Amino acid sequence: MKLYNTLSKKKEEFTPLEEGKVRMYVCGPTVYNFIHIGNARPMIVFDTVRRYFEYKGYDVNYVSNFTDVDDKIIKKAIEEGVSSDEISKRYIAECKKDMEGMNVKPATTHPLATEEIGGMIEMIGALIEKGYAYEKNGTVYFRTRKFPDYGKLSHKNLDDLRSGERSLLVTGEDEKEDPLDFVLWKPKKEGEPSWESPWSDGRPGWHIECSEMSKKYLGEQIDIHAGGEDLVFPHHENEIAQSEAANGKEFAKYWMHNAFLNIDNRKMSKSLGNFRTVREISEQFDLQVLRFFMLSAHYRSPLNFSADLMDASKTGLERIINAADHLKFLTGNAKAEKMTEEEADAYAKTEEYVKAFETAMEDDFNTADAVAAVFDLVKYSNTTANADSAREYLENLRSLLTKLTDVLGLIVERKEEMLDADIEKLIEERQAARKAKDFARADEIRGELLKKGIILKDTREGVQWKRA
Ligand code: AMP
Ligand code: ZN
């Protein structure tokens, strides 16, 4: 299996640190709002990577954090007049709902930065002891020049960085020994969440969070560290410096980065006003369509989001679901049980599609080609399965189709159609729950309906619903 390693800028053969196991860390979102469709890309991409390793029989320990202490969270908390904790808890819960809709498996562990502060303080202490970090007026900095490999991931050298140092010199950090040094610990400002430490009451820098959580849940050395390409520098570069300086070992063997998602051929940003949350998309489409859309491109290619492309994805996914559904229908009516010899031969031919699928996935997770292999299997199924086919043949085809689409995290089981009356009944129950301030139940009903492809919209005129 080959994967592109940002560290070597080459596709490399994957060899695990420990036979049959994969230790993988994916930087998770900062939780101050609903996740946007850009955040969804690494979630879907690396969940698919995980699923493929599992398909190959690896035991995957998959860790993905939530950054739940950060300037943006504090700002949002002040705006709403609530605690930072309330903001982060709220958006972690919302993020998990979106993940479920996109069929992103929960990680083996989802650590929260705020629950790992003790370990971070220890790691910072160890870095100071080894001379890799120093304290000035309550702030602790990493001594970047002391780490000779600095720049090896982003392929920048220290002198290039020096010439661009003005942008690195953040105001208020002019006490640094060197403009390249970065923060490991900072003292609190009035009203900010803080923790006691040997240096000041304060909070950790962002980069040290991941170094510590990766070490705690996966060990000092891991197989794969991943995230969006914007994280290569400085976040991942700094993580390498911290972890390798503290542990004295290579941190991650393979570094994987997804390219960015743009929207209508422009960068997605708040200032351009073209920001789309996953939740908004779920009001128009089943989130399976979003997942299918993401996988229709290679993860290292920029991907453009548009309504037209989403419509095309919906049609594409529908084709696979129709094939699976038709097989199910035929199976229910099959006259013969066991495959004939010809059918056994015909089924053996599907090996070709499995090979094409695996070849694509093993070439740096080329999901676009893997999807093409699934379409070929669909075509084969549509042309060879019919009312005269044996139950065994139909079941084999359907379970193969399900097996491959499951690696992509796509659910091909047609969602049960709900009767209008049943939907209305659940909506009424939800309204009653809201009236009684039982928001948990109200949310649960919304989620139940969403799973069945029913989208609710709360308007001033009441609750409206539609099928995805
Ligand atoms: P953040 O919450 O900004 O730390 O982002 C969480 C994850 O989403 C990181 O891996 C980012 O690299 C990734 N990400 C953010 N925006 C985009 C985007 N437009 N396209 C792809 N990935 C993104
Ligand atoms: Zn990280």
Coordinates of C-alpha atoms and ligand atoms in Angstrom, one line a residue:
M1 CA 0.0 0.0 0.0
K2 CA 1.4 3.3 -1.0
L3 CA 0.7 6.7 0.5
Y4 CA 2.1 10.2 -0.1
N5 CA 4.2 11.4 2.7
T6 CA 4.5 15.1 3.1
L7 CA 7.8 14.6 4.9
S8 CA 9.5 13.0 1.9
K9 CA 7.2 14.5 -0.8
K10 CA 7.0 11.0 -2.3
K11 CA 4.6 8.1 -2.3
E12 CA 6.0 5.5 0.1
E13 CA 5.2 1.9 0.8
F14 CA 3.3 1.7 4.1
T15 CA 5.0 -0.3 6.8
P16 CA 3.5 -0.2 10.2
L17 CA 5.6 0.3 13.3
E18 CA 3.9 -2.7 14.8
E19 CA 2.7 -5.7 12.7
G20 CA -1.1 -5.5 12.0
K21 CA -1.6 -2.2 13.8
V22 CA -2.0 1.4 12.7
R23 CA -1.6 4.3 15.1
M24 CA -3.2 7.3 13.6
Y25 CA -3.8 10.9 14.8
V26 CA -5.9 13.4 13.0
C27 CA -6.1 17.0 14.1
G28 CA -9.7 17.8 14.9
P29 CA -11.7 21.0 14.8
T30 CA -11.7 24.0 17.1
V31 CA -15.2 24.0 18.4
Y32 CA -16.8 27.5 18.4
N33 CA -19.4 27.0 15.7
F34 CA -21.0 24.3 13.6
I35 CA -18.3 22.6 11.5
H36 CA -18.1 23.8 7.9
I37 CA -17.9 21.7 4.8
G38 CA -14.1 22.4 4.7
N39 CA -13.7 20.8 8.1
A40 CA -15.7 17.9 6.8
R41 CA -13.1 17.0 4.2
P42 CA -10.4 15.7 6.5
M43 CA -13.1 13.9 8.6
I44 CA -14.4 12.0 5.6
V45 CA -11.0 11.5 3.9
F46 CA -9.2 10.1 6.9
D47 CA -12.2 8.1 8.1
T48 CA -12.0 6.4 4.7
V49 CA -8.3 5.8 5.1
R50 CA -9.1 4.2 8.5
R51 CA -11.8 2.1 7.0
Y52 CA -9.5 0.8 4.2
F53 CA -6.9 -0.2 6.8
E54 CA -9.6 -2.0 8.7
Y55 CA -10.8 -3.7 5.5
K56 CA -7.2 -4.9 5.1
G57 CA -7.3 -6.4 8.5
Y58 CA -5.4 -3.8 10.5
D59 CA -6.3 -2.9 14.0
V60 CA -6.5 0.9 13.8
N61 CA -6.2 3.1 16.9
Y62 CA -7.6 6.4 15.6
V63 CA -7.3 9.5 17.8
S64 CA -8.8 12.8 16.9
N65 CA -9.0 15.7 19.3
F66 CA -11.3 18.6 19.9
T67 CA -9.6 21.9 20.5
D68 CA -11.8 23.2 23.2
V69 CA -9.7 26.1 24.5
D70 CA -8.9 28.8 22.0
D71 CA -9.3 32.6 21.4
K72 CA -12.2 32.0 19.0
I73 CA -14.1 30.0 21.6
I74 CA -13.4 32.7 24.3
K75 CA -14.6 35.4 21.9
K76 CA -17.8 33.5 21.1
A77 CA -18.5 32.9 24.8
I78 CA -18.1 36.6 25.6
E79 CA -20.5 37.5 22.7
E80 CA -23.1 35.1 24.0
G81 CA -22.5 35.9 27.7
V82 CA -21.9 32.2 28.5
S83 CA -18.8 30.2 29.6
S84 CA -16.3 28.9 27.1
D85 CA -17.1 25.4 28.4
E86 CA -20.7 25.8 27.4
I87 CA -19.7 26.9 23.8
S88 CA -17.3 24.0 23.3
K89 CA -19.6 21.4 24.8
R90 CA -22.4 22.6 22.6
Y91 CA -20.4 22.5 19.4
I92 CA -18.7 19.2 20.2
A93 CA -22.2 17.7 20.5
E94 CA -23.3 19.3 17.2
C95 CA -20.1 18.1 15.5
K96 CA -20.8 14.6 16.5
K97 CA -24.3 14.8 15.0
D98 CA -22.8 15.9 11.7
M99 CA -20.2 13.2 11.9
E100 CA -22.9 10.6 12.3
G101 CA -24.8 12.0 9.3
M102 CA -21.7 11.7 7.2
N103 CA -21.1 8.2 8.5
V104 CA -17.8 9.2 10.0
K105 CA -17.0 6.6 12.7
P106 CA -16.3 7.9 16.1
A107 CA -12.6 7.9 16.8
T108 CA -11.1 5.3 19.2
T109 CA -10.6 8.3 21.4
H110 CA -11.7 11.9 21.0
P111 CA -9.5 13.7 23.7
L112 CA -10.4 17.2 24.8
A113 CA -7.5 19.6 25.2
T114 CA -9.0 21.0 28.5
E115 CA -8.9 17.5 30.0
E116 CA -5.2 16.9 29.2
I117 CA -3.6 20.1 30.6
G118 CA -1.6 18.2 33.3
G119 CA 0.2 16.1 30.6
M120 CA 0.9 19.2 28.6
I121 CA 2.4 20.9 31.6
E122 CA 4.6 17.9 32.1
M123 CA 5.8 17.9 28.5
I124 CA 6.6 21.6 28.7
G125 CA 8.5 21.0 31.9
A126 CA 10.5 18.3 30.2
L127 CA 11.3 20.6 27.3
I128 CA 12.6 23.3 29.7
E129 CA 14.7 20.7 31.4
K130 CA 16.3 19.6 28.2
G131 CA 17.0 23.2 27.2
Y132 CA 14.4 23.3 24.4
A133 CA 12.2 25.8 26.1
Y134 CA 12.5 28.8 28.4
E135 CA 10.2 31.0 30.4
K136 CA 9.8 34.8 30.3
N137 CA 7.3 36.6 32.5
G138 CA 5.0 33.6 32.8
T139 CA 5.2 32.7 29.1
V140 CA 7.0 29.6 27.9
Y141 CA 8.6 29.5 24.5
F142 CA 10.1 26.8 22.4
R143 CA 13.6 27.5 21.3
T144 CA 13.2 26.7 17.6
R145 CA 16.9 27.0 16.6
K146 CA 17.8 24.4 19.1
F147 CA 15.9 21.8 17.1
P148 CA 18.1 21.1 14.0
D149 CA 15.4 19.4 12.0
Y150 CA 13.0 22.4 12.2
G151 CA 11.4 22.8 8.7
K152 CA 11.7 19.2 7.6
L153 CA 8.0 18.8 7.1
S154 CA 7.2 22.1 5.4
H155 CA 10.6 22.0 3.5
K156 CA 11.4 25.5 4.7
N157 CA 14.8 26.3 6.0
L158 CA 15.5 28.5 9.0
D159 CA 17.0 31.3 7.0
D160 CA 14.0 31.6 4.7
L161 CA 11.9 31.7 7.8
R162 CA 14.1 34.5 9.2
S163 CA 13.5 36.6 6.2
G164 CA 9.8 36.2 6.7
E165 CA 10.1 36.7 10.4
R166 CA 8.2 39.9 10.6
S167 CA 4.9 38.0 10.1
L168 CA 6.0 35.6 12.8
L169 CA 6.7 38.3 15.3
V170 CA 3.5 38.5 17.1
T171 CA 2.9 41.6 19.1
G172 CA 3.5 41.2 22.8
E173 CA 6.0 38.4 22.2
D174 CA 9.0 40.7 21.7
E175 CA 10.6 39.2 24.8
K176 CA 11.3 36.1 22.8
E177 CA 15.0 35.2 22.4
D178 CA 14.4 34.7 18.7
P179 CA 11.5 35.7 16.5
L180 CA 11.2 32.0 15.4
D181 CA 10.4 30.8 18.9
F182 CA 6.8 29.9 19.5
V183 CA 4.5 29.7 22.5
L184 CA 4.1 26.6 24.7
W185 CA 2.3 28.3 27.6
K186 CA 0.8 31.7 28.0
P187 CA -0.5 33.6 31.1
K188 CA -4.2 34.2 31.2
K189 CA -5.9 37.5 30.4
E190 CA -8.8 38.7 32.6
G191 CA -11.8 36.5 32.2
E192 CA -10.1 33.7 30.3
P193 CA -10.2 30.1 31.3
S194 CA -6.9 29.2 33.0
W195 CA -5.0 26.5 34.8
E196 CA -2.2 26.6 37.4
S197 CA 1.3 25.9 36.2
P198 CA 4.8 26.4 37.5
W199 CA 5.1 29.4 35.2
S200 CA 1.8 31.3 35.5
D201 CA -1.9 30.7 35.7
G202 CA -2.7 30.4 32.1
R203 CA -3.3 28.0 29.2
P204 CA -1.3 25.9 26.7
G205 CA -0.4 27.0 23.2
W206 CA -2.3 25.2 20.4
H207 CA 0.6 23.0 19.1
I208 CA 1.5 21.4 22.4
E209 CA -2.0 20.0 22.7
C210 CA -1.6 17.6 19.8
S211 CA 1.9 16.6 20.8
E212 CA 0.7 15.6 24.3
M213 CA -2.6 14.0 23.3
S214 CA -0.9 11.9 20.5
K215 CA 1.7 10.7 23.0
K216 CA -0.8 9.9 25.7
Y217 CA -3.2 7.9 23.5
L218 CA -0.9 6.5 20.9
G219 CA 2.6 6.5 22.3
E220 CA 5.8 8.4 21.5
Q221 CA 5.9 7.1 17.9
I222 CA 2.9 6.8 15.6
D223 CA 2.4 5.6 12.1
I224 CA 0.3 8.4 10.6
H225 CA -0.4 12.0 11.5
A226 CA -2.9 13.8 9.4
G227 CA -4.9 17.0 8.8
G228 CA -5.7 19.7 6.3
E229 CA -2.8 21.2 4.3
D230 CA -3.0 24.5 6.1
L231 CA -1.7 22.6 9.2
V232 CA 1.7 21.7 7.7
F233 CA 3.1 25.0 8.8
P234 CA 3.4 26.0 11.5
H235 CA 1.1 23.5 13.4
H236 CA 2.6 20.2 12.4
E237 CA 6.1 21.5 12.0
N238 CA 5.9 22.7 15.6
E239 CA 4.4 19.5 16.8
I240 CA 7.3 17.6 15.3
A241 CA 9.8 19.9 17.1
Q242 CA 8.1 19.6 20.4
S243 CA 7.5 15.8 20.3
E244 CA 10.9 14.8 18.9
A245 CA 12.7 17.2 21.3
A246 CA 10.8 15.8 24.3
N247 CA 10.8 12.1 23.4
G248 CA 14.1 11.8 21.5
K249 CA 12.4 9.8 18.7
E250 CA 10.9 10.3 15.3
F251 CA 7.3 11.4 16.0
A252 CA 5.2 10.2 13.0
K253 CA 6.4 8.1 10.1
Y254 CA 3.9 9.3 7.6
W255 CA 2.3 12.7 7.3
M256 CA -0.9 13.0 5.2
H257 CA -2.6 16.2 4.3
N258 CA -5.8 16.9 2.4
A259 CA -6.0 19.8 0.0
F260 CA -8.6 22.5 0.5
L261 CA -12.2 22.6 -0.4
N262 CA -13.2 25.7 -2.3
I263 CA -16.7 27.0 -2.9
D264 CA -17.9 28.2 -6.4
N265 CA -14.2 28.3 -7.3
R266 CA -13.3 30.7 -4.4
K267 CA -11.7 30.2 -1.1
M268 CA -14.3 29.7 1.6
S269 CA -14.1 32.3 4.2
K270 CA -16.2 34.3 6.6
S271 CA -15.3 37.6 5.0
L272 CA -16.4 36.5 1.5
G273 CA -19.7 35.4 3.1
N274 CA -19.6 32.0 1.2
F275 CA -19.1 29.9 4.3
R276 CA -21.3 26.8 4.4
T277 CA -21.9 24.6 7.4
V278 CA -22.5 20.9 7.2
R279 CA -25.8 21.5 9.0
E280 CA -26.9 23.9 6.2
I281 CA -26.0 21.3 3.6
S282 CA -28.0 18.6 5.5
E283 CA -31.1 20.7 5.0
Q284 CA -30.8 20.3 1.2
F285 CA -29.1 16.9 0.8
D286 CA -28.6 13.7 2.7
L287 CA -25.1 14.0 4.1
Q288 CA -24.2 10.7 2.3
V289 CA -24.3 12.8 -0.8
L290 CA -21.7 15.2 0.7
R291 CA -19.5 12.2 1.5
F292 CA -19.9 10.8 -2.0
F293 CA -19.0 14.2 -3.4
M294 CA -15.8 14.4 -1.3
L295 CA -14.7 11.0 -2.3
S296 CA -15.2 11.7 -6.0
A297 CA -11.9 13.6 -6.0
H298 CA -8.4 12.6 -4.9
Y299 CA -7.8 14.0 -1.4
R300 CA -4.6 15.8 -2.4
S301 CA -6.4 17.7 -5.2
P302 CA -8.3 20.9 -4.5
L303 CA -12.0 20.3 -4.6
N304 CA -14.6 22.8 -5.6
F305 CA -18.1 22.7 -4.0
S306 CA -21.0 23.8 -6.1
A307 CA -24.8 23.0 -6.2
D308 CA -24.3 21.4 -9.6
L309 CA -21.6 19.0 -8.4
M310 CA -23.7 18.1 -5.4
D311 CA -26.7 17.3 -7.7
A312 CA -24.4 15.1 -9.9
S313 CA -23.2 13.4 -6.7
K314 CA -26.8 12.8 -5.7
T315 CA -27.5 11.1 -9.0
G316 CA -24.3 9.0 -8.8
L317 CA -25.0 7.8 -5.3
E318 CA -28.6 7.1 -6.3
R319 CA -27.3 4.8 -9.1
I320 CA -25.5 2.6 -6.6
I321 CA -28.4 2.6 -4.1
N322 CA -30.8 1.6 -6.9
A323 CA -28.6 -1.3 -7.9
A324 CA -28.4 -2.6 -4.3
D325 CA -32.1 -2.1 -3.9
H326 CA -32.9 -4.0 -7.1
L327 CA -30.7 -6.9 -5.9
K328 CA -32.6 -6.9 -2.7
F329 CA -35.9 -7.0 -4.5
L330 CA -34.7 -9.8 -6.8
T331 CA -33.4 -11.8 -3.9
G332 CA -36.8 -11.7 -2.2
N333 CA -38.4 -13.2 -5.3
A334 CA -35.6 -15.6 -6.4
K335 CA -36.9 -19.0 -7.6
A336 CA -33.6 -21.0 -7.3
E337 CA -31.4 -21.1 -4.2
K338 CA -27.9 -22.2 -5.3
M339 CA -25.8 -20.7 -8.1
T340 CA -25.5 -22.6 -11.3
E341 CA -22.0 -23.2 -12.7
E342 CA -22.4 -20.3 -15.1
E343 CA -23.4 -18.0 -12.2
A344 CA -20.4 -19.2 -10.2
D345 CA -18.2 -18.2 -13.2
A346 CA -20.0 -14.9 -13.6
Y347 CA -19.5 -14.2 -9.9
A348 CA -15.8 -15.1 -10.1
K349 CA -15.5 -12.3 -12.7
T350 CA -16.3 -9.7 -10.1
E351 CA -12.8 -10.3 -8.7
E352 CA -11.7 -7.9 -11.4
Y353 CA -13.7 -5.0 -9.9
V354 CA -12.4 -5.8 -6.4
K355 CA -8.8 -5.7 -7.7
A356 CA -9.5 -2.4 -9.5
F357 CA -10.9 -1.0 -6.2
E358 CA -8.0 -2.2 -4.1
T359 CA -5.4 -1.0 -6.7
A360 CA -7.0 2.4 -6.6
M361 CA -7.1 2.6 -2.8
E362 CA -3.5 1.3 -2.5
D363 CA -2.3 4.0 -4.8
D364 CA -2.4 6.8 -2.1
F365 CA -6.1 6.3 -1.5
N366 CA -7.4 7.2 -5.0
T367 CA -11.0 7.2 -4.0
A368 CA -12.1 8.7 -7.4
D369 CA -10.8 5.5 -9.1
A370 CA -12.2 3.3 -6.3
V371 CA -15.7 4.9 -6.9
A372 CA -15.2 4.2 -10.7
A373 CA -14.6 0.5 -9.8
V374 CA -17.8 0.4 -7.8
F375 CA -19.7 1.9 -10.8
D376 CA -18.3 -0.9 -13.0
L377 CA -19.5 -3.4 -10.4
V378 CA -22.9 -1.8 -10.5
K379 CA -23.0 -2.0 -14.2
Y380 CA -22.0 -5.6 -14.1
S381 CA -24.7 -6.3 -11.5
N382 CA -27.4 -4.5 -13.5
T383 CA -26.6 -6.5 -16.6
T384 CA -26.1 -10.0 -15.1
A385 CA -28.7 -10.1 -12.3
N386 CA -32.3 -10.7 -13.2
A387 CA -35.5 -12.4 -12.2
D388 CA -34.1 -15.8 -13.1
S389 CA -30.9 -15.5 -11.0
A390 CA -30.3 -17.7 -8.0
R391 CA -30.7 -16.2 -4.6
E392 CA -27.0 -17.1 -3.8
Y393 CA -25.8 -15.1 -6.8
L394 CA -27.9 -12.1 -5.9
E395 CA -26.9 -12.2 -2.3
N396 CA -23.2 -12.5 -3.2
L397 CA -23.4 -9.5 -5.5
R398 CA -25.2 -7.4 -3.0
S399 CA -22.9 -8.3 -0.1
L400 CA -19.8 -7.5 -2.3
L401 CA -21.3 -4.2 -3.3
T402 CA -22.0 -3.4 0.4
K403 CA -18.5 -4.5 1.4
L404 CA -16.9 -2.1 -1.0
T405 CA -19.2 0.8 -0.4
D406 CA -18.7 0.3 3.3
V407 CA -15.0 0.9 2.9
L408 CA -15.9 4.3 1.4
G409 CA -18.4 4.8 4.3
L410 CA -21.3 5.0 1.9
I411 CA -24.6 3.4 3.0
V412 CA -26.4 1.8 0.1
E413 CA -29.4 0.5 2.0
R414 CA -32.3 2.5 0.9
K415 CA -33.7 4.6 3.7
E416 CA -37.1 3.3 4.7
E417 CA -39.8 5.5 3.4
M418 CA -41.8 7.0 6.3
L419 CA -45.4 7.6 5.9
D420 CA -46.5 11.3 6.1
A421 CA -48.7 10.5 9.1
D422 CA -45.8 9.0 11.0
I423 CA -43.7 12.0 10.3
E424 CA -46.4 14.4 11.5
K425 CA -46.8 12.4 14.7
L426 CA -43.1 12.6 15.5
I427 CA -43.1 16.3 14.7
E428 CA -46.0 16.8 17.2
E429 CA -44.1 14.8 19.8
R430 CA -41.0 17.0 19.2
Q431 CA -43.1 20.2 19.6
A432 CA -44.5 18.8 22.9
A433 CA -41.0 17.9 24.1
R434 CA -39.7 21.4 23.3
K435 CA -42.7 22.9 25.1
A436 CA -41.7 20.8 28.1
K437 CA -38.1 22.0 27.7
D438 CA -37.0 18.4 27.1
F439 CA -34.6 19.5 24.4
A440 CA -32.7 16.3 24.5
R441 CA -35.8 14.4 23.3
A442 CA -36.6 17.1 20.8
D443 CA -33.1 16.7 19.3
E444 CA -33.3 13.0 19.3
I445 CA -36.5 13.1 17.3
R446 CA -34.9 15.5 14.8
G447 CA -32.0 13.1 14.5
E448 CA -34.3 10.1 14.1
L449 CA -36.1 11.8 11.3
L450 CA -32.9 13.0 9.7
K451 CA -31.6 9.4 9.6
K452 CA -34.7 8.5 7.6
G453 CA -34.1 11.4 5.2
I454 CA -36.6 13.8 6.7
I455 CA -35.4 17.3 7.1
L456 CA -37.1 19.7 9.5
K457 CA -37.1 23.4 9.2
D458 CA -38.4 25.6 12.1
T459 CA -40.1 28.6 10.7
R460 CA -42.2 31.4 12.2
E461 CA -45.2 29.6 10.7
G462 CA -44.4 26.4 12.4
V463 CA -42.4 23.3 11.5
Q464 CA -42.0 22.4 7.8
W465 CA -40.5 19.2 6.6
K466 CA -39.3 17.6 3.4
R467 CA -37.6 14.5 2.1
A468 CA -33.9 14.8 1.3
Ligands
AMP1 P1 -9.8 24.1 12.3 O1 -11.0 23.9 13.1 O2 -9.7 25.3 11.5 O3 -8.5 23.8 13.1 O4 -9.8 22.9 11.2 C1 -10.1 21.6 11.4 C2 -9.6 20.8 10.2 O5 -10.3 21.2 9.0 C3 -8.1 20.9 9.9 O6 -7.6 19.7 9.5 C4 -8.1 21.9 8.8 O7 -6.9 21.8 8.0 C5 -9.3 21.5 8.0 N1 -9.9 22.5 7.1 C6 -10.2 23.7 7.4 N2 -10.7 24.4 6.3 C7 -10.6 23.5 5.3 C8 -11.0 23.6 3.9 N3 -11.6 24.7 3.4 N4 -10.8 22.6 3.1 C9 -10.2 21.4 3.6 N5 -9.9 21.3 4.9 C10 -10.1 22.3 5.8
ZN2 ZN -3.0 19.2 15.8

